[in-house]
Short mmCIF file of C-alpha atoms in Angstrom, two decimals:
data_model
loop_
_atom_site.label_atom_id
_atom_site.label_comp_id
_atom_site.label_asym_id
_atom_site.label_seq_id
_atom_site.Cartn_x
_atom_site.Cartn_y
_atom_site.Cartn_z
CA MET Y 1 -0.30 0.20 -0.17
CA PRO Y 2 1.41 3.68 -0.52
CA ALA Y 3 2.42 5.46 1.98
CA SER Y 4 -0.47 8.07 0.70
CA ASP Y 5 -2.83 5.72 1.03
CA PHE Y 6 -1.67 4.31 3.81
CA ARG Y 7 -1.69 7.78 5.79
CA THR Y 8 -5.52 8.38 4.33
CA SER Y 9 -6.27 4.77 5.59
CA ILE Y 10 -4.60 4.93 8.85
CA LEU Y 11 -5.94 8.20 10.11
CA ASP Y 12 -10.13 7.27 8.43
CA THR Y 13 -11.68 7.95 11.58
CA GLU Y 14 -15.35 8.10 9.93
CA SER Y 15 -16.78 5.75 11.97
CA GLU Y 16 -16.67 8.32 15.40
CA THR Y 17 -19.98 9.79 15.40
CA ALA Y 18 -20.06 13.50 15.49
CA GLY Y 19 -20.88 14.64 18.95
CA SER Y 20 -19.61 11.99 20.52
CA ASP Y 21 -17.71 11.36 23.83
CA ARG Y 22 -15.37 9.01 22.33
CA LEU Y 23 -11.53 9.49 22.72
CA ARG Y 24 -10.63 10.48 19.25
CA ALA Y 25 -7.25 8.79 18.05
CA ASP Y 26 -4.40 10.47 16.98
CA SER Y 27 -1.80 9.52 14.38
CA THR Y 28 0.42 7.69 17.39
CA SER Y 29 -2.12 5.69 18.64
CA LEU Y 30 -3.53 4.63 15.40
CA ARG Y 31 0.14 3.64 14.13
CA ILE Y 32 0.96 1.90 17.25
CA ALA Y 33 -2.34 -0.29 17.20
CA TYR Y 34 -1.49 -0.94 13.72
CA VAL Y 35 1.71 -2.47 14.45
CA LEU Y 36 -0.08 -4.32 17.03
CA PHE Y 37 -2.31 -6.02 14.49
CA LEU Y 38 0.90 -6.42 12.14
CA GLY Y 39 2.61 -8.16 14.86
CA MET Y 40 -0.68 -10.65 15.75
CA GLY Y 41 -1.34 -11.43 11.93
CA LEU Y 42 2.64 -12.68 12.39
CA ALA Y 43 1.31 -14.80 15.52
CA THR Y 44 -1.29 -16.35 13.79
CA LEU Y 45 0.65 -18.20 11.53
CA LEU Y 46 4.20 -18.62 13.05
CA PRO Y 47 3.43 -22.06 14.10
CA TRP Y 48 2.22 -23.61 11.10
CA ASN Y 49 5.56 -22.20 9.10
CA LEU Y 50 7.42 -23.46 12.24
CA PHE Y 51 6.68 -26.95 12.07
CA ILE Y 52 5.92 -27.54 8.14
CA SER Y 53 9.64 -25.80 7.79
CA ALA Y 54 10.98 -28.58 10.34
CA SER Y 55 10.11 -31.44 8.15
CA GLU Y 56 13.73 -32.00 7.69
CA PHE Y 57 14.38 -32.79 11.53
CA TYR Y 58 10.56 -34.59 12.10
CA LYS Y 59 11.90 -36.81 9.28
CA TYR Y 60 14.84 -37.80 11.33
CA GLN Y 61 12.86 -37.75 14.78
CA PHE Y 62 9.99 -39.97 13.68
CA GLY Y 63 12.77 -42.60 12.11
CA GLY Y 64 11.92 -45.88 12.70
CA SER Y 65 8.10 -45.44 13.07
CA THR Y 66 5.53 -46.03 10.40
CA HIS Y 67 5.04 -41.92 10.21
CA GLN Y 68 8.41 -41.19 8.88
CA GLN Y 69 7.87 -40.56 5.21
CA THR Y 70 3.92 -39.46 5.68
CA PHE Y 71 3.71 -37.46 8.82
CA HIS Y 72 3.39 -33.99 6.56
CA ASN Y 73 -0.15 -35.48 5.57
CA SER Y 74 -1.17 -35.91 9.48
CA PHE Y 75 0.15 -32.43 9.82
CA SER Y 76 -1.93 -30.80 7.68
CA VAL Y 77 -4.91 -33.15 8.54
CA VAL Y 78 -4.75 -32.32 12.38
CA TYR Y 79 -3.65 -28.84 11.96
CA MET Y 80 -5.99 -27.67 9.58
CA VAL Y 81 -9.37 -29.58 11.37
CA THR Y 82 -8.47 -28.44 14.58
CA ASN Y 83 -8.01 -24.80 13.38
CA PHE Y 84 -11.10 -24.99 11.74
CA ALA Y 85 -13.04 -26.25 14.71
CA SER Y 86 -11.42 -23.78 16.73
CA ASN Y 87 -12.77 -20.75 14.50
CA ILE Y 88 -15.86 -22.13 14.00
CA TYR Y 89 -16.13 -21.81 17.99
CA ALA Y 90 -14.91 -18.62 18.55
CA MET Y 91 -17.22 -17.35 15.47
CA LEU Y 92 -20.30 -18.24 17.55
CA THR Y 93 -19.00 -16.88 20.95
CA VAL Y 94 -17.19 -14.11 19.99
CA THR Y 95 -19.46 -11.46 21.16
CA ARG Y 96 -19.68 -13.28 24.51
CA SER Y 97 -16.01 -12.99 24.87
CA ASN Y 98 -12.97 -10.52 25.67
CA PRO Y 99 -10.81 -10.64 22.47
CA ASN Y 100 -7.99 -9.57 24.76
CA LYS Y 101 -8.36 -12.39 26.92
CA ARG Y 102 -8.11 -14.95 24.09
CA ILE Y 103 -5.16 -12.73 22.63
CA ALA Y 104 -3.85 -13.35 25.59
CA PHE Y 105 -4.20 -17.14 25.98
CA GLY Y 106 -3.36 -17.77 21.92
CA LEU Y 107 0.00 -16.26 23.05
CA ALA Y 108 0.82 -18.08 26.22
CA ALA Y 109 -0.20 -21.62 24.63
CA ASN Y 110 2.01 -21.26 21.35
CA THR Y 111 4.68 -19.98 23.68
CA ILE Y 112 4.31 -23.39 25.69
CA SER Y 113 4.12 -25.26 22.73
CA TYR Y 114 7.36 -23.32 21.39
CA MET Y 115 9.37 -24.39 24.92
CA VAL Y 116 8.16 -28.15 24.58
CA GLY Y 117 10.01 -28.04 21.01
CA VAL Y 118 13.34 -26.53 22.33
CA PHE Y 119 13.56 -29.73 24.86
CA LEU Y 120 12.28 -32.35 22.19
CA PRO Y 121 15.14 -32.98 20.47
CA PHE Y 122 17.74 -33.75 23.42
CA MET Y 123 14.81 -36.46 24.61
CA GLY Y 124 16.49 -39.51 22.03
CA VAL Y 125 14.21 -41.63 24.26
CA LEU Y 126 10.79 -40.53 22.35
CA ARG Y 127 12.26 -40.94 18.67
CA GLY Y 128 9.78 -42.71 16.44
CA SER Y 129 6.01 -43.26 17.22
CA VAL Y 130 5.82 -41.75 20.96
CA SER Y 131 7.73 -38.10 19.30
CA PHE Y 132 5.46 -37.79 16.36
CA TYR Y 133 2.16 -37.78 18.51
CA VAL Y 134 3.86 -35.16 21.08
CA VAL Y 135 4.06 -33.08 17.73
CA LEU Y 136 0.32 -33.68 16.98
CA ALA Y 137 -0.69 -32.55 20.46
CA GLN Y 138 1.82 -29.44 20.08
CA MET Y 139 0.25 -28.81 16.42
CA ALA Y 140 -3.62 -29.19 17.95
CA THR Y 141 -2.41 -26.60 20.72
CA CYS Y 142 -0.89 -24.16 18.41
CA ALA Y 143 -4.18 -24.95 16.06
CA VAL Y 144 -6.66 -23.81 19.12
CA ALA Y 145 -4.69 -21.27 19.81
CA SER Y 146 -4.30 -19.83 16.36
CA GLY Y 147 -8.01 -19.81 16.07
CA MET Y 148 -8.54 -18.10 18.55
CA LEU Y 149 -6.21 -15.45 18.05
CA THR Y 150 -7.66 -15.24 14.30
CA ASN Y 151 -10.98 -14.52 15.33
CA SER Y 152 -10.10 -12.18 17.93
CA LEU Y 153 -7.83 -9.72 15.93
CA PHE Y 154 -10.71 -9.73 13.17
CA ALA Y 155 -13.40 -8.95 15.75
CA LEU Y 156 -11.08 -6.09 17.05
CA ALA Y 157 -9.88 -4.46 13.87
CA ALA Y 158 -13.54 -4.17 12.78
CA HIS Y 159 -13.74 -1.17 15.08
CA PHE Y 160 -10.56 0.24 13.30
CA PRO Y 161 -9.72 2.11 10.39
CA ALA Y 162 -9.64 -0.88 7.32
CA ALA Y 163 -5.71 -0.42 7.07
CA HIS Y 164 -5.60 -2.51 10.47
CA ALA Y 165 -7.50 -5.63 8.96
CA GLU Y 166 -4.37 -5.18 5.98
CA GLY Y 167 -2.00 -5.30 8.84
CA ILE Y 168 -3.17 -8.34 10.10
CA PHE Y 169 -2.94 -10.12 6.24
CA SER Y 170 0.61 -8.46 5.84
CA GLY Y 171 1.52 -9.95 9.14
CA GLN Y 172 0.58 -13.58 8.34
CA ALA Y 173 2.52 -13.58 5.36
CA VAL Y 174 5.66 -11.98 6.88
CA ALA Y 175 5.43 -14.94 9.72
CA GLY Y 176 6.21 -17.19 6.93
CA ILE Y 177 9.13 -15.19 5.38
CA ILE Y 178 10.42 -14.89 9.02
CA ALA Y 179 10.20 -18.63 9.80
CA THR Y 180 11.67 -20.08 6.62
CA GLY Y 181 14.36 -17.67 6.74
CA ALA Y 182 15.48 -18.44 10.00
CA GLN Y 183 15.35 -21.71 9.38
CA LEU Y 184 17.83 -20.97 6.61
CA VAL Y 185 20.14 -18.66 8.44
CA ALA Y 186 19.94 -21.81 11.01
CA ALA Y 187 20.59 -24.40 8.36
CA TYR Y 188 23.85 -22.37 6.97
CA SER Y 189 25.16 -21.63 10.19
CA VAL Y 190 24.85 -25.28 11.53
CA SER Y 191 25.98 -27.07 8.06
CA PRO Y 192 30.05 -27.40 7.48
CA ILE Y 193 30.78 -26.12 4.05
CA ASP Y 194 33.18 -28.57 1.89
CA ASP Y 195 36.09 -26.95 -0.33
CA THR Y 196 33.87 -26.37 -3.33
CA GLY Y 197 31.47 -23.95 -1.52
CA SER Y 198 28.42 -26.47 -1.22
CA ILE Y 199 26.73 -27.53 1.69
CA PRO Y 200 25.86 -30.84 2.20
CA ALA Y 201 22.73 -32.90 3.33
CA PRO Y 202 21.80 -32.22 6.56
CA GLY Y 203 22.15 -35.82 7.62
CA PRO Y 204 23.70 -35.44 10.69
CA PRO Y 205 21.49 -35.34 13.50
CA ASP Y 206 23.54 -33.14 15.57
CA GLY Y 207 23.51 -30.43 12.73
CA LEU Y 208 19.63 -31.34 12.71
CA ILE Y 209 19.13 -30.81 16.55
CA SER Y 210 21.20 -27.69 16.85
CA ARG Y 211 19.41 -25.44 13.82
CA THR Y 212 15.78 -26.86 15.39
CA VAL Y 213 16.44 -25.92 18.89
CA ALA Y 214 17.83 -22.69 17.77
CA TYR Y 215 14.41 -22.42 15.43
CA PHE Y 216 12.45 -22.84 18.26
CA ILE Y 217 14.12 -20.24 20.45
CA PHE Y 218 13.68 -17.83 17.96
CA ALA Y 219 10.07 -18.52 17.53
CA ALA Y 220 9.08 -18.50 21.60
CA VAL Y 221 11.44 -15.13 21.85
CA VAL Y 222 9.41 -13.52 18.81
CA ASN Y 223 6.28 -14.55 20.66
CA LEU Y 224 6.99 -13.25 23.81
CA THR Y 225 8.22 -10.00 22.17
CA LEU Y 226 5.06 -10.05 20.65
CA ALA Y 227 3.29 -10.72 24.12
CA ALA Y 228 5.07 -7.77 25.68
CA GLY Y 229 3.91 -5.33 22.83
CA PHE Y 230 0.69 -6.35 23.28
CA LEU Y 231 0.75 -5.58 27.06
CA HIS Y 232 2.34 -2.39 25.85
CA VAL Y 233 -0.57 -1.22 23.26
CA SER Y 234 -3.48 -2.73 25.69
CA ARG Y 235 -3.09 -0.06 27.97
CA ASP Y 236 -3.45 2.79 25.45
CA PRO Y 237 -7.02 4.55 26.21
CA TYR Y 238 -7.83 4.46 22.40
CA TYR Y 239 -6.99 1.08 22.06
CA GLN Y 240 -9.15 0.08 25.07
CA GLN Y 241 -12.00 2.36 24.00
CA GLN Y 242 -11.84 0.81 20.66
CA SER Y 243 -11.43 -2.92 21.79
CA LYS Y 244 -14.77 -2.59 24.27
CA LEU Y 245 -17.08 -2.40 21.02
CA SER Y 246 -15.97 -6.43 20.18
CA TYR Y 247 -17.80 -7.73 23.08
CA HIS Y 248 -20.11 -7.17 25.41
CA ALA Y 249 -19.84 -6.24 29.10
CA GLU Y 250 -22.04 -6.48 31.97
CA HIS Y 251 -23.02 -3.47 33.61
CA THR Y 252 -21.32 -2.75 37.09
CA SER Y 253 -23.33 -2.10 40.17
CA ASP Y 254 -21.70 1.68 40.95
CA SER Y 255 -22.69 3.59 37.90
CA SER Y 256 -21.50 6.38 39.67
CA SER Y 257 -17.98 5.72 39.27
CA ASP Y 258 -16.14 7.17 36.53
CA GLU Y 259 -13.93 3.85 35.56
CA ALA Y 260 -17.74 1.96 35.35
CA GLU Y 261 -18.52 4.96 32.84
CA ALA Y 262 -15.41 3.94 30.90
CA GLU Y 263 -16.01 0.40 31.07
CA GLN Y 264 -19.99 0.68 29.79
CA LEU Y 265 -19.06 3.43 27.47
CA ILE Y 266 -19.72 1.36 24.17
CA THR Y 267 -21.17 -1.87 25.88
CA VAL Y 268 -24.80 0.19 26.47
CA VAL Y 269 -27.57 -2.47 25.76
CA THR Y 270 -30.96 -1.12 24.80
CA PRO Y 271 -34.21 -2.80 24.65
CA SER Y 272 -33.95 -3.20 21.02
CA MET Y 273 -30.43 -4.73 21.35
CA PRO Y 274 -30.91 -8.39 23.16
CA THR Y 275 -28.23 -9.55 24.95
CA PRO Y 276 -25.62 -11.99 22.47
CA SER Y 277 -27.03 -15.63 22.35
CA VAL Y 278 -25.70 -18.66 20.48
CA VAL Y 279 -29.03 -18.59 18.51
CA SER Y 280 -28.61 -14.66 17.99
CA ASP Y 281 -24.91 -15.17 16.93
CA PHE Y 282 -25.66 -18.47 14.76
CA GLU Y 283 -28.55 -16.45 13.09
CA ALA Y 284 -26.11 -13.45 12.27
CA PHE Y 285 -23.38 -15.90 10.96
CA LYS Y 286 -26.26 -17.30 8.46
CA HIS Y 287 -26.92 -14.12 7.17
CA ALA Y 288 -23.27 -12.83 6.68
CA PHE Y 289 -22.70 -16.49 4.90
CA ARG Y 290 -25.28 -16.16 2.55
CA ASP Y 291 -24.08 -12.62 1.19
CA ILE Y 292 -20.55 -13.93 1.01
CA SER Y 293 -20.95 -17.85 0.21
CA SER Y 294 -19.67 -17.48 -3.25
CA TYR Y 295 -16.12 -16.09 -1.87
CA CYS Y 296 -16.46 -18.65 0.91
CA TYR Y 297 -16.41 -21.46 -1.45
CA VAL Y 298 -13.41 -19.86 -3.71
CA ILE Y 299 -11.38 -20.01 -0.68
CA VAL Y 300 -12.46 -23.63 0.50
CA LEU Y 301 -11.47 -24.42 -3.32
CA ASP Y 302 -7.90 -22.54 -2.99
CA PHE Y 303 -6.97 -24.05 0.30
CA ALA Y 304 -8.11 -27.62 -0.63
CA VAL Y 305 -6.16 -27.50 -3.74
CA THR Y 306 -2.77 -25.77 -1.99
CA LEU Y 307 -2.82 -28.27 1.01
CA SER Y 308 -2.88 -31.28 -1.47
CA VAL Y 309 0.12 -30.49 -2.65
CA PHE Y 310 2.02 -27.72 -0.36
CA PRO Y 311 3.56 -29.66 1.90
CA SER Y 312 2.62 -33.34 1.21
CA VAL Y 313 4.27 -33.41 -1.58
CA THR Y 314 6.45 -30.65 -2.50
CA ALA Y 315 8.40 -31.46 0.46
CA LEU Y 316 9.16 -34.68 -1.01
CA VAL Y 317 10.94 -32.72 -4.16
CA THR Y 318 14.48 -34.16 -4.94
CA SER Y 319 17.11 -31.75 -6.29
CA THR Y 320 17.67 -32.53 -9.88
CA SER Y 321 21.06 -30.90 -9.49
CA GLY Y 322 22.62 -31.76 -6.68
CA ALA Y 323 21.72 -28.49 -4.68
CA GLN Y 324 21.11 -28.75 -0.77
CA LEU Y 325 18.36 -27.21 1.41
CA LEU Y 326 15.89 -27.89 -1.53
CA THR Y 327 12.88 -28.25 0.76
CA GLU Y 328 13.80 -25.16 3.44
CA TRP Y 329 13.93 -23.10 -0.17
CA HIS Y 330 11.15 -24.05 -1.81
CA PHE Y 331 9.15 -23.34 1.61
CA PHE Y 332 10.91 -19.47 1.73
CA VAL Y 333 10.07 -19.13 -2.12
CA TYR Y 334 6.27 -19.86 -1.15
CA ASN Y 335 6.51 -17.47 1.33
CA ILE Y 336 7.65 -14.93 -0.67
CA GLY Y 337 4.87 -15.88 -3.43
CA ASP Y 338 2.28 -15.32 -0.68
CA PHE Y 339 3.73 -12.09 0.50
CA LEU Y 340 3.24 -10.62 -2.80
CA GLY Y 341 0.21 -11.61 -3.85
CA ARG Y 342 -1.30 -10.46 -0.19
CA ARG Y 343 0.43 -7.36 -1.08
CA SER Y 344 -0.84 -6.80 -4.24
CA ALA Y 345 -4.39 -8.32 -3.88
CA PRO Y 346 -5.48 -4.81 -2.20
CA SER Y 347 -4.85 -2.84 -5.78
CA ILE Y 348 -7.12 -5.28 -7.86
CA ARG Y 349 -10.54 -4.31 -7.83
CA ILE Y 350 -12.99 -7.55 -8.00
CA THR Y 351 -16.71 -6.69 -7.75
CA ARG Y 352 -17.63 -10.74 -8.97
CA ALA Y 353 -16.98 -14.00 -7.51
CA THR Y 354 -16.97 -15.69 -10.34
CA PRO Y 355 -13.02 -14.85 -12.07
CA LEU Y 356 -11.56 -15.88 -8.66
CA LEU Y 357 -14.02 -19.09 -8.85
CA THR Y 358 -12.18 -19.82 -12.50
CA LEU Y 359 -8.74 -18.83 -10.70
CA ALA Y 360 -9.38 -21.46 -8.14
CA ILE Y 361 -10.74 -24.12 -10.65
CA LEU Y 362 -7.54 -23.72 -12.60
CA ARG Y 363 -5.44 -23.93 -9.82
CA ILE Y 364 -6.41 -27.73 -10.01
CA LEU Y 365 -3.40 -28.09 -12.25
CA PHE Y 366 -0.67 -27.62 -10.03
CA ILE Y 367 -1.71 -31.25 -8.44
CA PRO Y 368 -0.77 -33.12 -11.35
CA ALA Y 369 1.94 -30.40 -12.22
CA PHE Y 370 4.06 -30.70 -8.87
CA PHE Y 371 3.71 -34.84 -9.41
CA ALA Y 372 5.25 -34.45 -12.60
CA CYS Y 373 8.33 -33.29 -10.53
CA HIS Y 374 11.31 -35.53 -9.07
CA VAL Y 375 9.06 -36.53 -6.68
CA THR Y 376 9.93 -39.39 -4.57
CA PHE Y 377 7.49 -42.22 -4.39
CA SER Y 378 5.67 -40.41 -7.65
CA VAL Y 379 3.14 -42.41 -9.21
CA TRP Y 380 3.65 -41.15 -12.86
CA TYR Y 381 6.26 -40.19 -15.34
CA ASN Y 382 8.63 -37.11 -13.54
CA GLY Y 383 8.58 -34.83 -16.45
CA ILE Y 384 10.11 -32.15 -14.99
CA GLN Y 385 13.60 -32.16 -14.27
CA SER Y 386 14.51 -28.62 -13.42
CA ASP Y 387 15.16 -27.17 -10.21
CA GLN Y 388 13.95 -23.67 -11.35
CA SER Y 389 10.87 -25.03 -12.51
CA PHE Y 390 10.21 -26.88 -9.48
CA MET Y 391 10.72 -23.52 -7.55
CA ALA Y 392 8.76 -21.14 -10.36
CA LEU Y 393 5.84 -23.51 -9.83
CA VAL Y 394 6.26 -23.04 -5.77
CA LEU Y 395 6.16 -18.98 -5.96
CA VAL Y 396 3.01 -19.29 -8.40
CA LEU Y 397 1.28 -21.42 -6.18
CA GLY Y 398 2.28 -18.56 -3.40
CA LEU Y 399 0.84 -16.15 -5.40
#
């Protein structure tokens, strides 16, 4: 988004009614809130990128079990199904919950999961199936936390200028770049370089363990930094005021108190506004879904195609030129494409779902295309024998 457009959007306060007693936000408060949404967007997708990017370590960690070659599929199913269920629950209860508390819960749960990832590589006795189920538990925990984070963030963003919602999407894209970039840095840092300047395959367990531990420590530090930033921003008067718009608060008994008045500033319930309930929330959800159902189908198809090949198939592609760390690089390239796609989307004007549905259907061609690459256990002819072609496909998939 150009700087001038960002300034216009970030300072758009037309949602504030004239004559209102609300605090009027200055540019500093709005920018602080925008940075918070950007960082929290990063927190929602950092766990998924973290686990799929560490696939080489998990291939070693699950050695000797039936999951060594198929864990990518299990990762995708467990994370996405759990995350979907968490999102549904969060949507149906969003008006009766405090989004700030849910954000705090999500950050805490992710941090605990990351710390388990720091110590797991040193527990050799857990290698194999036991380690596989421990990691699935980590992923399920992060999936629930991310669902809560995502819904709470968008519930809050609805009461801030439009640029803040864009900040969440940009943060999600940055999460992938940071996660995969950190893994590449760790991989190159611990892998010895021979006389030709090439990096050998990361087969030795010591190298895998070192970089995986460094990777999870980095993720935990990022998450703790975001938690500290959230605690700081949540004290901002404007943020506190706007965040109260997203949930129903009970009246306190001391109505003459200034503090009680501040708590009730945005949440007064009139006779024409029934207290939120599961039934009313579900009805509102149905009406909203009916209005945007075409776009929802496009999103479902898009995710279905992407997850059918990435990373379950793409991670099985091996280099045809002897290049090392192809798996790590392909994760990084995908996230670069994802970031470029998210940043360019606001500049494309879409008035109907039909063009998007056409593109989503055409994306099905990625499935045979990736199977035609140099895939281990491929079910048909590997016609694409080029690392560059494979990377180009990954980049376009991310877009």
